[in-house]
Amino acid sequence: MQSLEWYAIRATGTVAYLLMYLSVIIGLYSMVQKKRKKKINNIIHLHEALGDWSLILTFGHLGVLLIDSYFTFKWSDILIPFTSNYQTISMALGTLGTYFLIITIVSSKLRKKIGYQRWRKLHALNPILYIMVTMHGLMSGTDFSGPVLAVVNIVPIIVMGIMLLSSKKKLTPAH
């Protein structure tokens, strides 16, 4: 039988990823709505709340890794990329993804203080975060196969791209 820690690691990692996924989808949707000149305040609050909870569960994921009795992870294994003896590349992607997530959340909270332009530049790094975390899940996780994650990730991006293109057509000067 699997240990409780193993289930907690999987659950916190999976739910953190799903919350980040929803935050990304809602963020893309809000971008499309903003281009269409629609009100997005409530959507942005949901986008930010999902991101916040993703970070909280990521910290839970890391915490459970530290107390896992099957694999003994040290602080350095989860905080310093490429130092873990267990799946070095995957663990490094998870560590770097965590840092990118922290940068995203903190810079969003400080958006007014750091300025909108600087915040946008930092927020533009999010595709890197998303790719790192997705690769971490594919390499270390056992819950989702590559084709399932590909469909889950590609279909919404195609839909958002179509929405964005259709909104650009509606926003041309002739209309």
PDB file of C-alpha atoms in Angstrom:
ATOM      1  CA  MET A   1       0.000   0.000   0.000  1.00  0.00           C
ATOM      2  CA  GLN A   2       1.205   3.487  -0.810  1.00  0.00           C
ATOM      3  CA  SER A   3       2.030   5.827   2.034  1.00  0.00           C
ATOM      4  CA  LEU A   4      -0.137   8.775   3.015  1.00  0.00           C
ATOM      5  CA  GLU A   5       2.716  11.108   2.078  1.00  0.00           C
ATOM      6  CA  TRP A   6       2.790   9.709  -1.460  1.00  0.00           C
ATOM      7  CA  TYR A   7      -0.914  10.482  -1.916  1.00  0.00           C
ATOM      8  CA  ALA A   8      -0.458  13.943  -0.397  1.00  0.00           C
ATOM      9  CA  ILE A   9       2.462  14.692  -2.746  1.00  0.00           C
ATOM     10  CA  ARG A  10       0.399  13.648  -5.755  1.00  0.00           C
ATOM     11  CA  ALA A  11      -2.732  15.463  -4.587  1.00  0.00           C
ATOM     12  CA  THR A  12      -1.045  18.764  -3.740  1.00  0.00           C
ATOM     13  CA  GLY A  13       0.996  18.730  -6.947  1.00  0.00           C
ATOM     14  CA  THR A  14      -1.964  17.816  -9.143  1.00  0.00           C
ATOM     15  CA  VAL A  15      -4.355  20.322  -7.583  1.00  0.00           C
ATOM     16  CA  ALA A  16      -1.698  23.074  -7.659  1.00  0.00           C
ATOM     17  CA  TYR A  17      -1.182  22.348 -11.361  1.00  0.00           C
ATOM     18  CA  LEU A  18      -4.924  22.317 -12.105  1.00  0.00           C
ATOM     19  CA  LEU A  19      -5.403  25.627 -10.274  1.00  0.00           C
ATOM     20  CA  MET A  20      -2.508  27.142 -12.214  1.00  0.00           C
ATOM     21  CA  TYR A  21      -4.020  25.751 -15.425  1.00  0.00           C
ATOM     22  CA  LEU A  22      -7.386  27.364 -14.648  1.00  0.00           C
ATOM     23  CA  SER A  23      -5.646  30.618 -13.740  1.00  0.00           C
ATOM     24  CA  VAL A  24      -3.834  30.609 -17.090  1.00  0.00           C
ATOM     25  CA  ILE A  25      -7.027  29.867 -19.029  1.00  0.00           C
ATOM     26  CA  ILE A  26      -8.919  32.600 -17.164  1.00  0.00           C
ATOM     27  CA  GLY A  27      -5.999  34.993 -17.655  1.00  0.00           C
ATOM     28  CA  LEU A  28      -6.046  34.342 -21.403  1.00  0.00           C
ATOM     29  CA  TYR A  29      -9.824  34.733 -21.438  1.00  0.00           C
ATOM     30  CA  SER A  30      -9.591  38.046 -19.580  1.00  0.00           C
ATOM     31  CA  MET A  31      -7.011  39.256 -22.104  1.00  0.00           C
ATOM     32  CA  VAL A  32      -9.431  38.478 -24.929  1.00  0.00           C
ATOM     33  CA  GLN A  33     -12.285  40.182 -23.080  1.00  0.00           C
ATOM     34  CA  LYS A  34     -10.125  43.245 -22.408  1.00  0.00           C
ATOM     35  CA  LYS A  35      -9.297  43.498 -26.118  1.00  0.00           C
ATOM     36  CA  ARG A  36     -13.035  43.336 -26.779  1.00  0.00           C
ATOM     37  CA  LYS A  37     -13.450  46.282 -24.363  1.00  0.00           C
ATOM     38  CA  LYS A  38     -15.437  44.187 -21.877  1.00  0.00           C
ATOM     39  CA  LYS A  39     -15.349  44.568 -18.091  1.00  0.00           C
ATOM     40  CA  ILE A  40     -12.937  42.056 -16.508  1.00  0.00           C
ATOM     41  CA  ASN A  41     -12.695  42.992 -12.794  1.00  0.00           C
ATOM     42  CA  ASN A  42     -14.394  39.845 -11.470  1.00  0.00           C
ATOM     43  CA  ILE A  43     -12.482  37.643 -13.904  1.00  0.00           C
ATOM     44  CA  ILE A  44      -9.162  39.149 -12.783  1.00  0.00           C
ATOM     45  CA  HIS A  45     -10.003  38.511  -9.131  1.00  0.00           C
ATOM     46  CA  LEU A  46     -10.707  34.858  -9.917  1.00  0.00           C
ATOM     47  CA  HIS A  47      -7.491  34.649 -11.993  1.00  0.00           C
ATOM     48  CA  GLU A  48      -5.450  36.026  -9.075  1.00  0.00           C
ATOM     49  CA  ALA A  49      -7.186  33.880  -6.436  1.00  0.00           C
ATOM     50  CA  LEU A  50      -6.525  30.704  -8.435  1.00  0.00           C
ATOM     51  CA  GLY A  51      -2.870  31.712  -8.801  1.00  0.00           C
ATOM     52  CA  ASP A  52      -2.618  32.380  -5.058  1.00  0.00           C
ATOM     53  CA  TRP A  53      -4.092  28.983  -4.206  1.00  0.00           C
ATOM     54  CA  SER A  54      -1.795  27.326  -6.715  1.00  0.00           C
ATOM     55  CA  LEU A  55       1.177  28.811  -4.860  1.00  0.00           C
ATOM     56  CA  ILE A  56      -0.215  27.761  -1.468  1.00  0.00           C
ATOM     57  CA  LEU A  57      -0.665  24.180  -2.673  1.00  0.00           C
ATOM     58  CA  THR A  58       2.788  24.246  -4.243  1.00  0.00           C
ATOM     59  CA  PHE A  59       4.214  25.097  -0.823  1.00  0.00           C
ATOM     60  CA  GLY A  60       2.158  22.217   0.577  1.00  0.00           C
ATOM     61  CA  HIS A  61       3.598  19.957  -2.138  1.00  0.00           C
ATOM     62  CA  LEU A  62       7.127  20.967  -1.131  1.00  0.00           C
ATOM     63  CA  GLY A  63       6.362  20.545   2.562  1.00  0.00           C
ATOM     64  CA  VAL A  64       5.088  17.004   2.081  1.00  0.00           C
ATOM     65  CA  LEU A  65       8.184  16.180   0.012  1.00  0.00           C
ATOM     66  CA  LEU A  66      10.296  17.171   3.024  1.00  0.00           C
ATOM     67  CA  ILE A  67       8.435  14.838   5.393  1.00  0.00           C
ATOM     68  CA  ASP A  68       8.073  11.922   2.964  1.00  0.00           C
ATOM     69  CA  SER A  69       9.387   8.744   4.563  1.00  0.00           C
ATOM     70  CA  TYR A  70      10.010   6.842   1.298  1.00  0.00           C
ATOM     71  CA  PHE A  71      12.217   9.416  -0.434  1.00  0.00           C
ATOM     72  CA  THR A  72      14.261  11.546   1.899  1.00  0.00           C
ATOM     73  CA  PHE A  73      14.457  14.997   0.379  1.00  0.00           C
ATOM     74  CA  LYS A  74      16.588  17.691   1.942  1.00  0.00           C
ATOM     75  CA  TRP A  75      15.899  21.422   1.781  1.00  0.00           C
ATOM     76  CA  SER A  76      18.667  21.740  -0.802  1.00  0.00           C
ATOM     77  CA  ASP A  77      16.989  19.101  -3.000  1.00  0.00           C
ATOM     78  CA  ILE A  78      13.842  21.189  -3.340  1.00  0.00           C
ATOM     79  CA  LEU A  79      15.316  24.709  -3.154  1.00  0.00           C
ATOM     80  CA  ILE A  80      18.455  24.460  -5.292  1.00  0.00           C
ATOM     81  CA  PRO A  81      17.947  23.310  -8.890  1.00  0.00           C
ATOM     82  CA  PHE A  82      19.962  20.321 -10.148  1.00  0.00           C
ATOM     83  CA  THR A  83      21.069  19.156  -6.682  1.00  0.00           C
ATOM     84  CA  SER A  84      18.558  16.361  -6.144  1.00  0.00           C
ATOM     85  CA  ASN A  85      19.721  12.795  -6.728  1.00  0.00           C
ATOM     86  CA  TYR A  86      16.144  11.830  -7.568  1.00  0.00           C
ATOM     87  CA  GLN A  87      15.098  12.741 -11.141  1.00  0.00           C
ATOM     88  CA  THR A  88      17.499  15.677 -11.251  1.00  0.00           C
ATOM     89  CA  ILE A  89      16.089  17.389 -14.354  1.00  0.00           C
ATOM     90  CA  SER A  90      12.455  17.012 -13.333  1.00  0.00           C
ATOM     91  CA  MET A  91      13.138  18.210  -9.801  1.00  0.00           C
ATOM     92  CA  ALA A  92      15.082  21.204 -11.175  1.00  0.00           C
ATOM     93  CA  LEU A  93      12.147  22.101 -13.431  1.00  0.00           C
ATOM     94  CA  GLY A  94       9.834  21.929 -10.420  1.00  0.00           C
ATOM     95  CA  THR A  95      12.158  24.111  -8.348  1.00  0.00           C
ATOM     96  CA  LEU A  96      12.590  26.689 -11.104  1.00  0.00           C
ATOM     97  CA  GLY A  97       8.851  26.608 -11.786  1.00  0.00           C
ATOM     98  CA  THR A  98       8.221  27.347  -8.110  1.00  0.00           C
ATOM     99  CA  TYR A  99      10.513  30.377  -8.290  1.00  0.00           C
ATOM    100  CA  PHE A 100       8.759  31.625 -11.427  1.00  0.00           C
ATOM    101  CA  LEU A 101       5.393  31.157  -9.694  1.00  0.00           C
ATOM    102  CA  ILE A 102       6.605  33.135  -6.675  1.00  0.00           C
ATOM    103  CA  ILE A 103       7.850  35.922  -8.966  1.00  0.00           C
ATOM    104  CA  THR A 104       4.499  35.961 -10.769  1.00  0.00           C
ATOM    105  CA  ILE A 105       2.404  36.134  -7.602  1.00  0.00           C
ATOM    106  CA  VAL A 106       4.618  38.647  -5.759  1.00  0.00           C
ATOM    107  CA  SER A 107       5.003  40.928  -8.784  1.00  0.00           C
ATOM    108  CA  SER A 108       1.228  40.830  -9.317  1.00  0.00           C
ATOM    109  CA  LYS A 109       0.646  41.851  -5.704  1.00  0.00           C
ATOM    110  CA  LEU A 110       3.176  44.687  -6.146  1.00  0.00           C
ATOM    111  CA  ARG A 111       1.962  45.680  -9.610  1.00  0.00           C
ATOM    112  CA  LYS A 112       1.194  49.275  -8.611  1.00  0.00           C
ATOM    113  CA  LYS A 113       4.514  49.709  -6.799  1.00  0.00           C
ATOM    114  CA  ILE A 114       6.746  48.240  -9.519  1.00  0.00           C
ATOM    115  CA  GLY A 115       4.834  49.794 -12.402  1.00  0.00           C
ATOM    116  CA  TYR A 116       2.592  48.276 -15.020  1.00  0.00           C
ATOM    117  CA  GLN A 117       5.305  47.947 -17.691  1.00  0.00           C
ATOM    118  CA  ARG A 118       7.717  46.071 -15.408  1.00  0.00           C
ATOM    119  CA  TRP A 119       4.863  43.862 -14.211  1.00  0.00           C
ATOM    120  CA  ARG A 120       3.889  43.046 -17.827  1.00  0.00           C
ATOM    121  CA  LYS A 121       7.486  42.064 -18.625  1.00  0.00           C
ATOM    122  CA  LEU A 122       7.582  39.753 -15.596  1.00  0.00           C
ATOM    123  CA  HIS A 123       4.140  38.360 -16.401  1.00  0.00           C
ATOM    124  CA  ALA A 124       5.341  37.635 -19.947  1.00  0.00           C
ATOM    125  CA  LEU A 125       7.625  34.966 -18.414  1.00  0.00           C
ATOM    126  CA  ASN A 126       4.604  32.860 -17.486  1.00  0.00           C
ATOM    127  CA  PRO A 127       4.728  30.605 -20.552  1.00  0.00           C
ATOM    128  CA  ILE A 128       8.175  29.509 -19.322  1.00  0.00           C
ATOM    129  CA  LEU A 129       6.689  28.787 -15.883  1.00  0.00           C
ATOM    130  CA  TYR A 130       3.855  26.819 -17.420  1.00  0.00           C
ATOM    131  CA  ILE A 131       6.146  24.752 -19.648  1.00  0.00           C
ATOM    132  CA  MET A 132       8.511  23.975 -16.736  1.00  0.00           C
ATOM    133  CA  VAL A 133       5.714  22.860 -14.434  1.00  0.00           C
ATOM    134  CA  THR A 134       4.051  20.808 -17.176  1.00  0.00           C
ATOM    135  CA  MET A 135       7.360  19.066 -17.961  1.00  0.00           C
ATOM    136  CA  HIS A 136       7.942  18.476 -14.230  1.00  0.00           C
ATOM    137  CA  GLY A 137       4.532  16.816 -13.985  1.00  0.00           C
ATOM    138  CA  LEU A 138       5.096  14.720 -17.099  1.00  0.00           C
ATOM    139  CA  MET A 139       8.544  13.576 -15.970  1.00  0.00           C
ATOM    140  CA  SER A 140       7.835  12.976 -12.267  1.00  0.00           C
ATOM    141  CA  GLY A 141       4.100  12.468 -12.098  1.00  0.00           C
ATOM    142  CA  THR A 142       2.194   9.307 -12.801  1.00  0.00           C
ATOM    143  CA  ASP A 143      -1.311  10.741 -12.953  1.00  0.00           C
ATOM    144  CA  PHE A 144      -1.432  12.161 -16.476  1.00  0.00           C
ATOM    145  CA  SER A 145      -0.010  10.822 -19.707  1.00  0.00           C
ATOM    146  CA  GLY A 146       1.611  13.000 -22.342  1.00  0.00           C
ATOM    147  CA  PRO A 147      -1.300  12.855 -24.842  1.00  0.00           C
ATOM    148  CA  VAL A 148      -3.849  13.762 -22.143  1.00  0.00           C
ATOM    149  CA  LEU A 149      -1.804  16.788 -21.041  1.00  0.00           C
ATOM    150  CA  ALA A 150      -1.207  17.780 -24.666  1.00  0.00           C
ATOM    151  CA  VAL A 151      -4.942  17.854 -25.405  1.00  0.00           C
ATOM    152  CA  VAL A 152      -5.759  19.595 -22.126  1.00  0.00           C
ATOM    153  CA  ASN A 153      -3.160  22.285 -22.860  1.00  0.00           C
ATOM    154  CA  ILE A 154      -3.484  22.728 -26.612  1.00  0.00           C
ATOM    155  CA  VAL A 155      -7.273  22.856 -27.039  1.00  0.00           C
ATOM    156  CA  PRO A 156      -7.881  25.914 -24.780  1.00  0.00           C
ATOM    157  CA  ILE A 157      -4.959  27.774 -26.351  1.00  0.00           C
ATOM    158  CA  ILE A 158      -6.425  27.163 -29.821  1.00  0.00           C
ATOM    159  CA  VAL A 159      -9.851  28.328 -28.623  1.00  0.00           C
ATOM    160  CA  MET A 160      -8.341  31.478 -27.075  1.00  0.00           C
ATOM    161  CA  GLY A 161      -6.348  32.136 -30.254  1.00  0.00           C
ATOM    162  CA  ILE A 162      -9.521  31.913 -32.321  1.00  0.00           C
ATOM    163  CA  MET A 163     -11.304  34.244 -29.884  1.00  0.00           C
ATOM    164  CA  LEU A 164      -8.402  36.699 -30.057  1.00  0.00           C
ATOM    165  CA  LEU A 165      -8.335  36.641 -33.850  1.00  0.00           C
ATOM    166  CA  SER A 166     -12.089  37.102 -34.050  1.00  0.00           C
ATOM    167  CA  SER A 167     -11.921  40.022 -31.622  1.00  0.00           C
ATOM    168  CA  LYS A 168      -9.163  41.660 -33.712  1.00  0.00           C
ATOM    169  CA  LYS A 169     -11.398  41.478 -36.761  1.00  0.00           C
ATOM    170  CA  LYS A 170     -14.176  43.200 -34.807  1.00  0.00           C
ATOM    171  CA  LEU A 171     -11.794  45.929 -33.608  1.00  0.00           C
ATOM    172  CA  THR A 172     -10.497  46.986 -37.029  1.00  0.00           C
ATOM    173  CA  PRO A 173     -11.071  50.690 -37.927  1.00  0.00           C
ATOM    174  CA  ALA A 174     -13.548  49.801 -40.681  1.00  0.00           C
ATOM    175  CA  HIS A 175     -15.933  48.415 -38.068  1.00  0.00           C
TER     176      HIS A 175
END
